[in-house]
PDB file of C-alpha atoms and ligand atoms in Angstrom:
ATOM      1  CA  MET A   1       0.000   0.000   0.000  1.00 46.00           C
ATOM      2  CA  GLU A   2       1.489   3.332  -1.029  1.00 52.00           C
ATOM      3  CA  LEU A   3      -0.234   6.315   0.542  1.00 66.00           C
ATOM      4  CA  ALA A   4       2.511   8.900   0.472  1.00 53.00           C
ATOM      5  CA  SER A   5       3.071  10.986  -2.652  1.00 66.00           C
ATOM      6  CA  LYS A   6       5.312  13.931  -3.350  1.00 67.00           C
ATOM      7  CA  ASP A   7       2.771  15.493  -5.732  1.00 80.00           C
ATOM      8  CA  ARG A   8      -0.270  15.617  -3.526  1.00 89.00           C
ATOM      9  CA  PRO A   9      -1.020  15.866   0.197  1.00 94.00           C
ATOM     10  CA  LEU A  10      -2.424  12.868   2.009  1.00 97.00           C
ATOM     11  CA  CYS A  11      -6.093  13.735   2.512  1.00 98.00           C
ATOM     12  CA  LEU A  12      -7.772  12.724   5.751  1.00 98.00           C
ATOM     13  CA  GLY A  13     -11.491  12.169   6.176  1.00 98.00           C
ATOM     14  CA  ILE A  14     -12.430  12.417   9.853  1.00 98.00           C
ATOM     15  CA  LEU A  15     -15.564  10.653  11.111  1.00 98.00           C
ATOM     16  CA  LEU A  16     -16.874  11.651  14.540  1.00 98.00           C
ATOM     17  CA  SER A  17     -20.033  11.474  16.640  1.00 96.00           C
ATOM     18  CA  GLY A  18     -19.278  13.634  19.662  1.00 97.00           C
ATOM     19  CA  ARG A  19     -17.073  16.264  21.240  1.00 97.00           C
ATOM     20  CA  GLY A  20     -14.214  15.675  18.779  1.00 98.00           C
ATOM     21  CA  SER A  21     -11.200  16.165  21.026  1.00 98.00           C
ATOM     22  CA  ASN A  22      -9.208  13.630  18.997  1.00 98.00           C
ATOM     23  CA  PHE A  23     -10.147  15.438  15.806  1.00 98.00           C
ATOM     24  CA  LYS A  24      -9.050  18.748  17.330  1.00 98.00           C
ATOM     25  CA  ALA A  25      -5.708  17.232  18.364  1.00 98.00           C
ATOM     26  CA  ILE A  26      -5.158  16.002  14.794  1.00 98.00           C
ATOM     27  CA  ALA A  27      -6.124  19.425  13.420  1.00 98.00           C
ATOM     28  CA  ARG A  28      -3.620  21.045  15.801  1.00 98.00           C
ATOM     29  CA  SER A  29      -0.875  18.692  14.623  1.00 98.00           C
ATOM     30  CA  VAL A  30      -1.628  19.596  11.009  1.00 98.00           C
ATOM     31  CA  ALA A  31      -1.780  23.343  11.734  1.00 98.00           C
ATOM     32  CA  GLU A  32       1.460  23.276  13.718  1.00 98.00           C
ATOM     33  CA  GLY A  33       3.379  21.420  11.010  1.00 97.00           C
ATOM     34  CA  ARG A  34       3.712  18.165  12.933  1.00 97.00           C
ATOM     35  CA  LEU A  35       2.064  16.183  10.127  1.00 98.00           C
ATOM     36  CA  PRO A  36       3.848  17.416   7.000  1.00 96.00           C
ATOM     37  CA  GLY A  37       2.158  16.467   3.731  1.00 96.00           C
ATOM     38  CA  VAL A  38      -1.150  15.757   5.483  1.00 98.00           C
ATOM     39  CA  GLU A  39      -4.363  17.753   5.298  1.00 98.00           C
ATOM     40  CA  ILE A  40      -7.901  17.319   6.565  1.00 98.00           C
ATOM     41  CA  ALA A  41     -10.170  17.112   3.526  1.00 98.00           C
ATOM     42  CA  VAL A  42     -13.520  16.726   5.294  1.00 98.00           C
ATOM     43  CA  VAL A  43     -15.073  16.123   8.719  1.00 98.00           C
ATOM     44  CA  VAL A  44     -18.179  13.945   8.673  1.00 98.00           C
ATOM     45  CA  SER A  45     -20.652  13.101  11.418  1.00 97.00           C
ATOM     46  CA  ASN A  46     -23.724  10.967  11.902  1.00 96.00           C
ATOM     47  CA  VAL A  47     -24.853  13.361  14.665  1.00 96.00           C
ATOM     48  CA  ALA A  48     -26.066  16.745  13.420  1.00 96.00           C
ATOM     49  CA  ASP A  49     -25.215  18.651  16.605  1.00 97.00           C
ATOM     50  CA  ALA A  50     -21.904  16.947  17.415  1.00 97.00           C
ATOM     51  CA  ALA A  51     -19.589  19.468  19.073  1.00 98.00           C
ATOM     52  CA  GLY A  52     -16.733  18.196  16.910  1.00 98.00           C
ATOM     53  CA  LEU A  53     -18.573  19.325  13.767  1.00 98.00           C
ATOM     54  CA  GLU A  54     -18.956  22.814  15.151  1.00 97.00           C
ATOM     55  CA  ALA A  55     -15.226  22.865  15.921  1.00 98.00           C
ATOM     56  CA  ALA A  56     -14.491  21.807  12.332  1.00 98.00           C
ATOM     57  CA  ARG A  57     -16.696  24.593  10.951  1.00 98.00           C
ATOM     58  CA  ASN A  58     -14.911  27.093  13.191  1.00 98.00           C
ATOM     59  CA  LEU A  59     -11.617  25.946  11.694  1.00 98.00           C
ATOM     60  CA  GLY A  60     -13.033  26.534   8.209  1.00 98.00           C
ATOM     61  CA  LEU A  61     -12.930  22.854   7.265  1.00 98.00           C
ATOM     62  CA  PRO A  62     -15.481  21.221   4.942  1.00 98.00           C
ATOM     63  CA  THR A  63     -18.082  19.274   6.927  1.00 98.00           C
ATOM     64  CA  ALA A  64     -20.916  16.891   6.134  1.00 98.00           C
ATOM     65  CA  VAL A  65     -23.696  15.262   8.152  1.00 98.00           C
ATOM     66  CA  PHE A  66     -25.359  11.963   7.352  1.00 96.00           C
ATOM     67  CA  VAL A  67     -27.993  11.122   9.934  1.00 93.00           C
ATOM     68  CA  SER A  68     -28.400   7.378  10.098  1.00 86.00           C
ATOM     69  CA  LYS A  69     -31.860   7.145  11.647  1.00 83.00           C
ATOM     70  CA  GLY A  70     -34.347   5.221   9.507  1.00 87.00           C
ATOM     71  CA  ARG A  71     -31.769   4.094   6.962  1.00 91.00           C
ATOM     72  CA  THR A  72     -30.036   0.765   6.519  1.00 92.00           C
ATOM     73  CA  ARG A  73     -26.341   0.614   7.311  1.00 91.00           C
ATOM     74  CA  ALA A  74     -25.571  -0.059   3.640  1.00 91.00           C
ATOM     75  CA  GLU A  75     -27.602   2.961   2.435  1.00 93.00           C
ATOM     76  CA  HIS A  76     -26.034   5.235   5.000  1.00 95.00           C
ATOM     77  CA  ASP A  77     -22.509   4.052   4.324  1.00 96.00           C
ATOM     78  CA  ALA A  78     -22.964   4.409   0.548  1.00 97.00           C
ATOM     79  CA  ASP A  79     -23.520   8.141   1.108  1.00 96.00           C
ATOM     80  CA  LEU A  80     -20.471   8.295   3.348  1.00 97.00           C
ATOM     81  CA  ILE A  81     -18.278   6.542   0.782  1.00 98.00           C
ATOM     82  CA  ALA A  82     -19.459   8.910  -1.972  1.00 98.00           C
ATOM     83  CA  CYS A  83     -18.738  11.944   0.209  1.00 98.00           C
ATOM     84  CA  LEU A  84     -15.244  10.752   1.155  1.00 98.00           C
ATOM     85  CA  ARG A  85     -14.457   9.928  -2.484  1.00 98.00           C
ATOM     86  CA  ALA A  86     -15.719  13.350  -3.615  1.00 98.00           C
ATOM     87  CA  HIS A  87     -13.234  14.900  -1.191  1.00 98.00           C
ATOM     88  CA  ARG A  88     -10.462  12.592  -2.474  1.00 97.00           C
ATOM     89  CA  VAL A  89      -9.920  11.078   0.956  1.00 98.00           C
ATOM     90  CA  ASP A  90      -6.927   8.718   1.189  1.00 98.00           C
ATOM     91  CA  LEU A  91      -7.133   7.819   4.864  1.00 98.00           C
ATOM     92  CA  VAL A  92     -10.286   7.655   6.988  1.00 98.00           C
ATOM     93  CA  CYS A  93      -9.788   8.464  10.682  1.00 98.00           C
ATOM     94  CA  LEU A  94     -12.502   7.356  13.090  1.00 98.00           C
ATOM     95  CA  ALA A  95     -12.344   9.798  15.980  1.00 98.00           C
ATOM     96  CA  GLY A  96     -15.079   8.822  18.395  1.00 97.00           C
ATOM     97  CA  TYR A  97     -17.332   7.609  15.556  1.00 97.00           C
ATOM     98  CA  MET A  98     -19.857   5.558  17.498  1.00 92.00           C
ATOM     99  CA  ARG A  99     -21.419   3.601  14.670  1.00 92.00           C
ATOM    100  CA  LEU A 100     -20.380   0.267  13.225  1.00 92.00           C
ATOM    101  CA  LEU A 101     -19.185   0.424   9.631  1.00 95.00           C
ATOM    102  CA  SER A 102     -20.663  -1.843   6.970  1.00 95.00           C
ATOM    103  CA  PRO A 103     -18.486  -4.447   5.195  1.00 95.00           C
ATOM    104  CA  GLU A 104     -18.957  -2.336   2.044  1.00 96.00           C
ATOM    105  CA  PHE A 105     -17.394   0.667   3.730  1.00 97.00           C
ATOM    106  CA  ILE A 106     -14.429  -1.346   5.007  1.00 97.00           C
ATOM    107  CA  ALA A 107     -13.919  -2.861   1.537  1.00 97.00           C
ATOM    108  CA  ALA A 108     -14.006   0.620  -0.027  1.00 97.00           C
ATOM    109  CA  PHE A 109     -10.972   1.711   2.038  1.00 98.00           C
ATOM    110  CA  PRO A 110      -8.869  -1.413   2.571  1.00 96.00           C
ATOM    111  CA  ASN A 111      -6.217  -0.772   5.244  1.00 96.00           C
ATOM    112  CA  ARG A 112      -7.067   2.897   4.924  1.00 98.00           C
ATOM    113  CA  ILE A 113      -9.266   3.304   7.982  1.00 98.00           C
ATOM    114  CA  LEU A 114      -7.802   4.072  11.400  1.00 98.00           C
ATOM    115  CA  ASN A 115      -9.672   3.910  14.687  1.00 98.00           C
ATOM    116  CA  ILE A 116      -8.716   5.024  18.166  1.00 98.00           C
ATOM    117  CA  HIS A 117      -9.840   2.951  21.110  1.00 98.00           C
ATOM    118  CA  PRO A 118      -9.343   3.903  24.788  1.00 98.00           C
ATOM    119  CA  SER A 119      -7.775   0.640  25.953  1.00 98.00           C
ATOM    120  CA  LEU A 120      -4.744  -1.498  25.296  1.00 98.00           C
ATOM    121  CA  LEU A 121      -6.353  -3.859  22.798  1.00 98.00           C
ATOM    122  CA  PRO A 122      -7.116  -6.717  22.721  1.00 98.00           C
ATOM    123  CA  ALA A 123      -8.200  -5.923  26.295  1.00 98.00           C
ATOM    124  CA  PHE A 124     -11.581  -4.251  26.733  1.00 98.00           C
ATOM    125  CA  PRO A 125     -13.027  -3.891  23.226  1.00 98.00           C
ATOM    126  CA  GLY A 126     -16.476  -2.326  22.822  1.00 96.00           C
ATOM    127  CA  LEU A 127     -18.124   0.482  24.705  1.00 96.00           C
ATOM    128  CA  GLU A 128     -16.811   2.326  27.793  1.00 97.00           C
ATOM    129  CA  ALA A 129     -13.432   0.668  27.642  1.00 98.00           C
ATOM    130  CA  GLN A 130     -11.977   2.951  30.319  1.00 98.00           C
ATOM    131  CA  ASP A 131     -14.732   1.958  32.781  1.00 98.00           C
ATOM    132  CA  GLN A 132     -14.201  -1.711  31.906  1.00 98.00           C
ATOM    133  CA  ALA A 133     -10.446  -1.384  32.570  1.00 98.00           C
ATOM    134  CA  PHE A 134     -10.951   0.458  35.866  1.00 98.00           C
ATOM    135  CA  ALA A 135     -13.569  -2.025  37.089  1.00 98.00           C
ATOM    136  CA  TYR A 136     -11.237  -4.908  36.195  1.00 98.00           C
ATOM    137  CA  GLY A 137      -8.545  -3.365  38.368  1.00 98.00           C
ATOM    138  CA  VAL A 138      -5.788  -3.070  35.770  1.00 98.00           C
ATOM    139  CA  LYS A 139      -2.473  -1.541  36.849  1.00 98.00           C
ATOM    140  CA  ILE A 140      -1.593  -0.416  33.338  1.00 98.00           C
ATOM    141  CA  ALA A 141      -4.092   1.204  30.961  1.00 98.00           C
ATOM    142  CA  GLY A 142      -3.790   3.069  27.698  1.00 98.00           C
ATOM    143  CA  CYS A 143      -5.034   3.512  24.160  1.00 98.00           C
ATOM    144  CA  THR A 144      -4.660   1.906  20.762  1.00 98.00           C
ATOM    145  CA  VAL A 145      -4.756   3.250  17.219  1.00 98.00           C
ATOM    146  CA  HIS A 146      -5.403   0.420  14.793  1.00 98.00           C
ATOM    147  CA  PHE A 147      -6.467  -0.284  11.243  1.00 98.00           C
ATOM    148  CA  VAL A 148     -10.130  -1.186  10.993  1.00 98.00           C
ATOM    149  CA  ASP A 149     -11.073  -4.607   9.721  1.00 96.00           C
ATOM    150  CA  GLU A 150     -14.407  -6.418   9.696  1.00 94.00           C
ATOM    151  CA  HIS A 151     -14.219  -7.340  13.399  1.00 95.00           C
ATOM    152  CA  LEU A 152     -14.843  -4.925  16.267  1.00 94.00           C
ATOM    153  CA  ASP A 153     -11.709  -3.208  17.650  1.00 96.00           C
ATOM    154  CA  HIS A 154      -9.587  -5.905  16.054  1.00 95.00           C
ATOM    155  CA  GLY A 155      -7.403  -4.723  13.148  1.00 97.00           C
ATOM    156  CA  VAL A 156      -3.607  -4.382  12.974  1.00 98.00           C
ATOM    157  CA  ILE A 157      -2.183  -2.147  15.708  1.00 98.00           C
ATOM    158  CA  VAL A 158      -0.341   0.989  14.560  1.00 98.00           C
ATOM    159  CA  VAL A 159       0.414   2.727  17.893  1.00 98.00           C
ATOM    160  CA  GLN A 160      -0.262   2.037  21.567  1.00 98.00           C
ATOM    161  CA  ARG A 161       0.487   4.245  24.553  1.00 99.00           C
ATOM    162  CA  ALA A 162       0.406   2.931  28.119  1.00 98.00           C
ATOM    163  CA  ILE A 163       0.071   4.650  31.487  1.00 98.00           C
ATOM    164  CA  PRO A 164       0.159   3.339  35.062  1.00 98.00           C
ATOM    165  CA  VAL A 165      -3.077   3.338  37.048  1.00 98.00           C
ATOM    166  CA  PRO A 166      -2.356   4.748  40.522  1.00 97.00           C
ATOM    167  CA  GLU A 167      -4.561   3.824  43.475  1.00 97.00           C
ATOM    168  CA  SER A 168      -5.760   7.420  43.608  1.00 97.00           C
ATOM    169  CA  ASP A 169      -7.460   7.073  40.198  1.00 97.00           C
ATOM    170  CA  ASP A 170     -11.184   6.779  39.698  1.00 97.00           C
ATOM    171  CA  ALA A 171     -12.804   5.834  36.409  1.00 97.00           C
ATOM    172  CA  HIS A 172     -13.205   9.491  35.475  1.00 98.00           C
ATOM    173  CA  SER A 173      -9.606  10.557  36.145  1.00 98.00           C
ATOM    174  CA  LEU A 174      -8.338   7.446  34.393  1.00 98.00           C
ATOM    175  CA  ALA A 175     -10.382   8.257  31.266  1.00 98.00           C
ATOM    176  CA  ALA A 176      -9.029  11.814  31.310  1.00 98.00           C
ATOM    177  CA  ARG A 177      -5.427  10.624  31.508  1.00 98.00           C
ATOM    178  CA  ILE A 178      -6.000   8.072  28.737  1.00 98.00           C
ATOM    179  CA  LEU A 179      -7.441  10.860  26.581  1.00 98.00           C
ATOM    180  CA  VAL A 180      -4.187  12.837  26.884  1.00 98.00           C
ATOM    181  CA  GLU A 181      -2.377   9.785  25.476  1.00 98.00           C
ATOM    182  CA  GLU A 182      -4.970   9.372  22.723  1.00 98.00           C
ATOM    183  CA  HIS A 183      -4.247  12.858  21.453  1.00 98.00           C
ATOM    184  CA  ILE A 184      -0.546  12.022  21.115  1.00 98.00           C
ATOM    185  CA  ALA A 185      -1.116   8.525  19.731  1.00 98.00           C
ATOM    186  CA  TYR A 186      -3.433   9.494  16.876  1.00 98.00           C
ATOM    187  CA  SER A 187      -1.050  11.970  15.278  1.00 98.00           C
ATOM    188  CA  GLU A 188       1.810   9.519  15.720  1.00 98.00           C
ATOM    189  CA  ALA A 189      -0.216   6.820  13.958  1.00 98.00           C
ATOM    190  CA  ILE A 190      -1.125   9.138  11.066  1.00 98.00           C
ATOM    191  CA  ARG A 191       2.554  10.121  10.754  1.00 98.00           C
ATOM    192  CA  ARG A 192       3.513   6.451  10.476  1.00 98.00           C
ATOM    193  CA  VAL A 193       0.874   5.683   7.875  1.00 98.00           C
ATOM    194  CA  ALA A 194       1.535   8.847   5.857  1.00 97.00           C
ATOM    195  CA  GLY A 195       5.302   8.461   5.987  1.00 95.00           C
ATOM    196  CA  GLY A 196       5.306   5.281   3.923  1.00 94.00           C
ATOM    197  CA  GLU A 197       8.093   3.708   6.004  1.00 96.00           C
ATOM    198  CA  TYR A 198       5.882   1.089   7.647  1.00 97.00           C
ATOM    199  CA  GLU A 199       4.082  -1.900   6.243  1.00 97.00           C
ATOM    200  CA  ILE A 200       1.626  -4.506   7.465  1.00 97.00           C
ATOM    201  CA  ARG A 201       3.242  -7.898   7.939  1.00 97.00           C
ATOM    202  CA  GLY A 202       0.718 -10.406   9.240  1.00 96.00           C
ATOM    203  CA  ARG A 203      -0.724  -8.741  12.328  1.00 97.00           C
ATOM    204  CA  ARG A 204       2.301  -6.507  12.793  1.00 98.00           C
ATOM    205  CA  TYR A 205       2.872  -2.954  11.582  1.00 98.00           C
ATOM    206  CA  VAL A 206       6.622  -2.705  11.148  1.00 98.00           C
ATOM    207  CA  LYS A 207       9.316  -0.683   9.412  1.00 97.00           C
ATOM    208  CA  ARG A 208       9.935  -1.727   5.821  1.00 96.00           C
ATOM    209  CA  VAL A 209      13.281  -3.305   5.177  1.00 91.00           C
ATOM    210  CA  GLY A 210      15.373  -2.323   2.129  1.00 76.00           C
TER     211      GLY A 210
HETATM  212  C1  GAR B   1     -12.359   8.665  22.720  1.00 97.68           C
HETATM  213  O1  GAR B   1     -12.015   8.324  24.048  1.00 97.68           O
HETATM  214  C2  GAR B   1     -12.188   7.460  21.813  1.00 97.68           C
HETATM  215  O2  GAR B   1     -11.109   6.660  22.147  1.00 97.68           O
HETATM  216  C3  GAR B   1     -13.491   6.751  22.053  1.00 97.68           C
HETATM  217  O3  GAR B   1     -14.457   7.768  22.093  1.00 97.68           O
HETATM  218  C4  GAR B   1     -13.858   8.950  22.612  1.00 97.68           C
HETATM  219  C5  GAR B   1     -14.133  10.087  21.663  1.00 97.68           C
HETATM  220  O4  GAR B   1     -13.683  11.279  22.220  1.00 97.68           O
HETATM  221  N1  GAR B   1     -13.774   5.800  21.022  1.00 97.68           N
HETATM  222  C6  GAR B   1     -14.264   4.582  21.262  1.00 97.68           C
HETATM  223  O5  GAR B   1     -14.560   4.192  22.363  1.00 97.68           O
HETATM  224  C7  GAR B   1     -14.427   3.725  20.031  1.00 97.68           C
HETATM  225  N2  GAR B   1     -14.663   2.360  20.388  1.00 97.68           N
HETATM  226  P1  GAR B   1     -13.513  12.568  21.330  1.00 97.68           P
HETATM  227  O6  GAR B   1     -14.854  12.796  20.613  1.00 97.68           O
HETATM  228  O7  GAR B   1     -13.218  13.654  22.313  1.00 97.68           O
HETATM  229  O8  GAR B   1     -12.392  12.321  20.367  1.00 97.68           O
END
């Protein structure tokens, strides 16, 4: 897979459903020159009043809303695919996008969809991962950025960041500290994918040799 090109920036399509702090961290990395050759082509949401969308508009970025209610997953995702293609998106970044993607969507962007999950996968997939980790009593927590495949929170891992869980933590403070790591991890993962120096080998994302 060759994503990087000297002639054209790598275009991101961000999908979000909520406050969009991961999106904002990515936008800051782009604006501050920490993701050279990368630009955000469009920010898309399935939630019309998502705070992240408002933040994208305030940054002057193109936005789109596709409300999923009353539509099949395939119908909804067909609109999404068309929108991302119209904006020439190379890499889709799920940033708190709380809706499962159809197989058609995943096939449309093979190994070109990243997701961030607030646990050290494969531990605690699914919803409220930080609460799951805290309730389980883990001593180390963290976040994962991974490629999306057809299974939930399962694809090849690009970046993980780990933090200790002190006894003074509660579920809320733990989630807040994981979020700080998420904001670092997502830009690092995009840098790796955009840079063209890494490749997928089996389940591993490793530096190319030669
Ligand atoms: C983040 O913690 C992200 O890891 C999580 O939703 C939050 C979105 O926050 N995603 C998942 O749990 C996906 N399974 P944000 O809107 O501030 O980026």
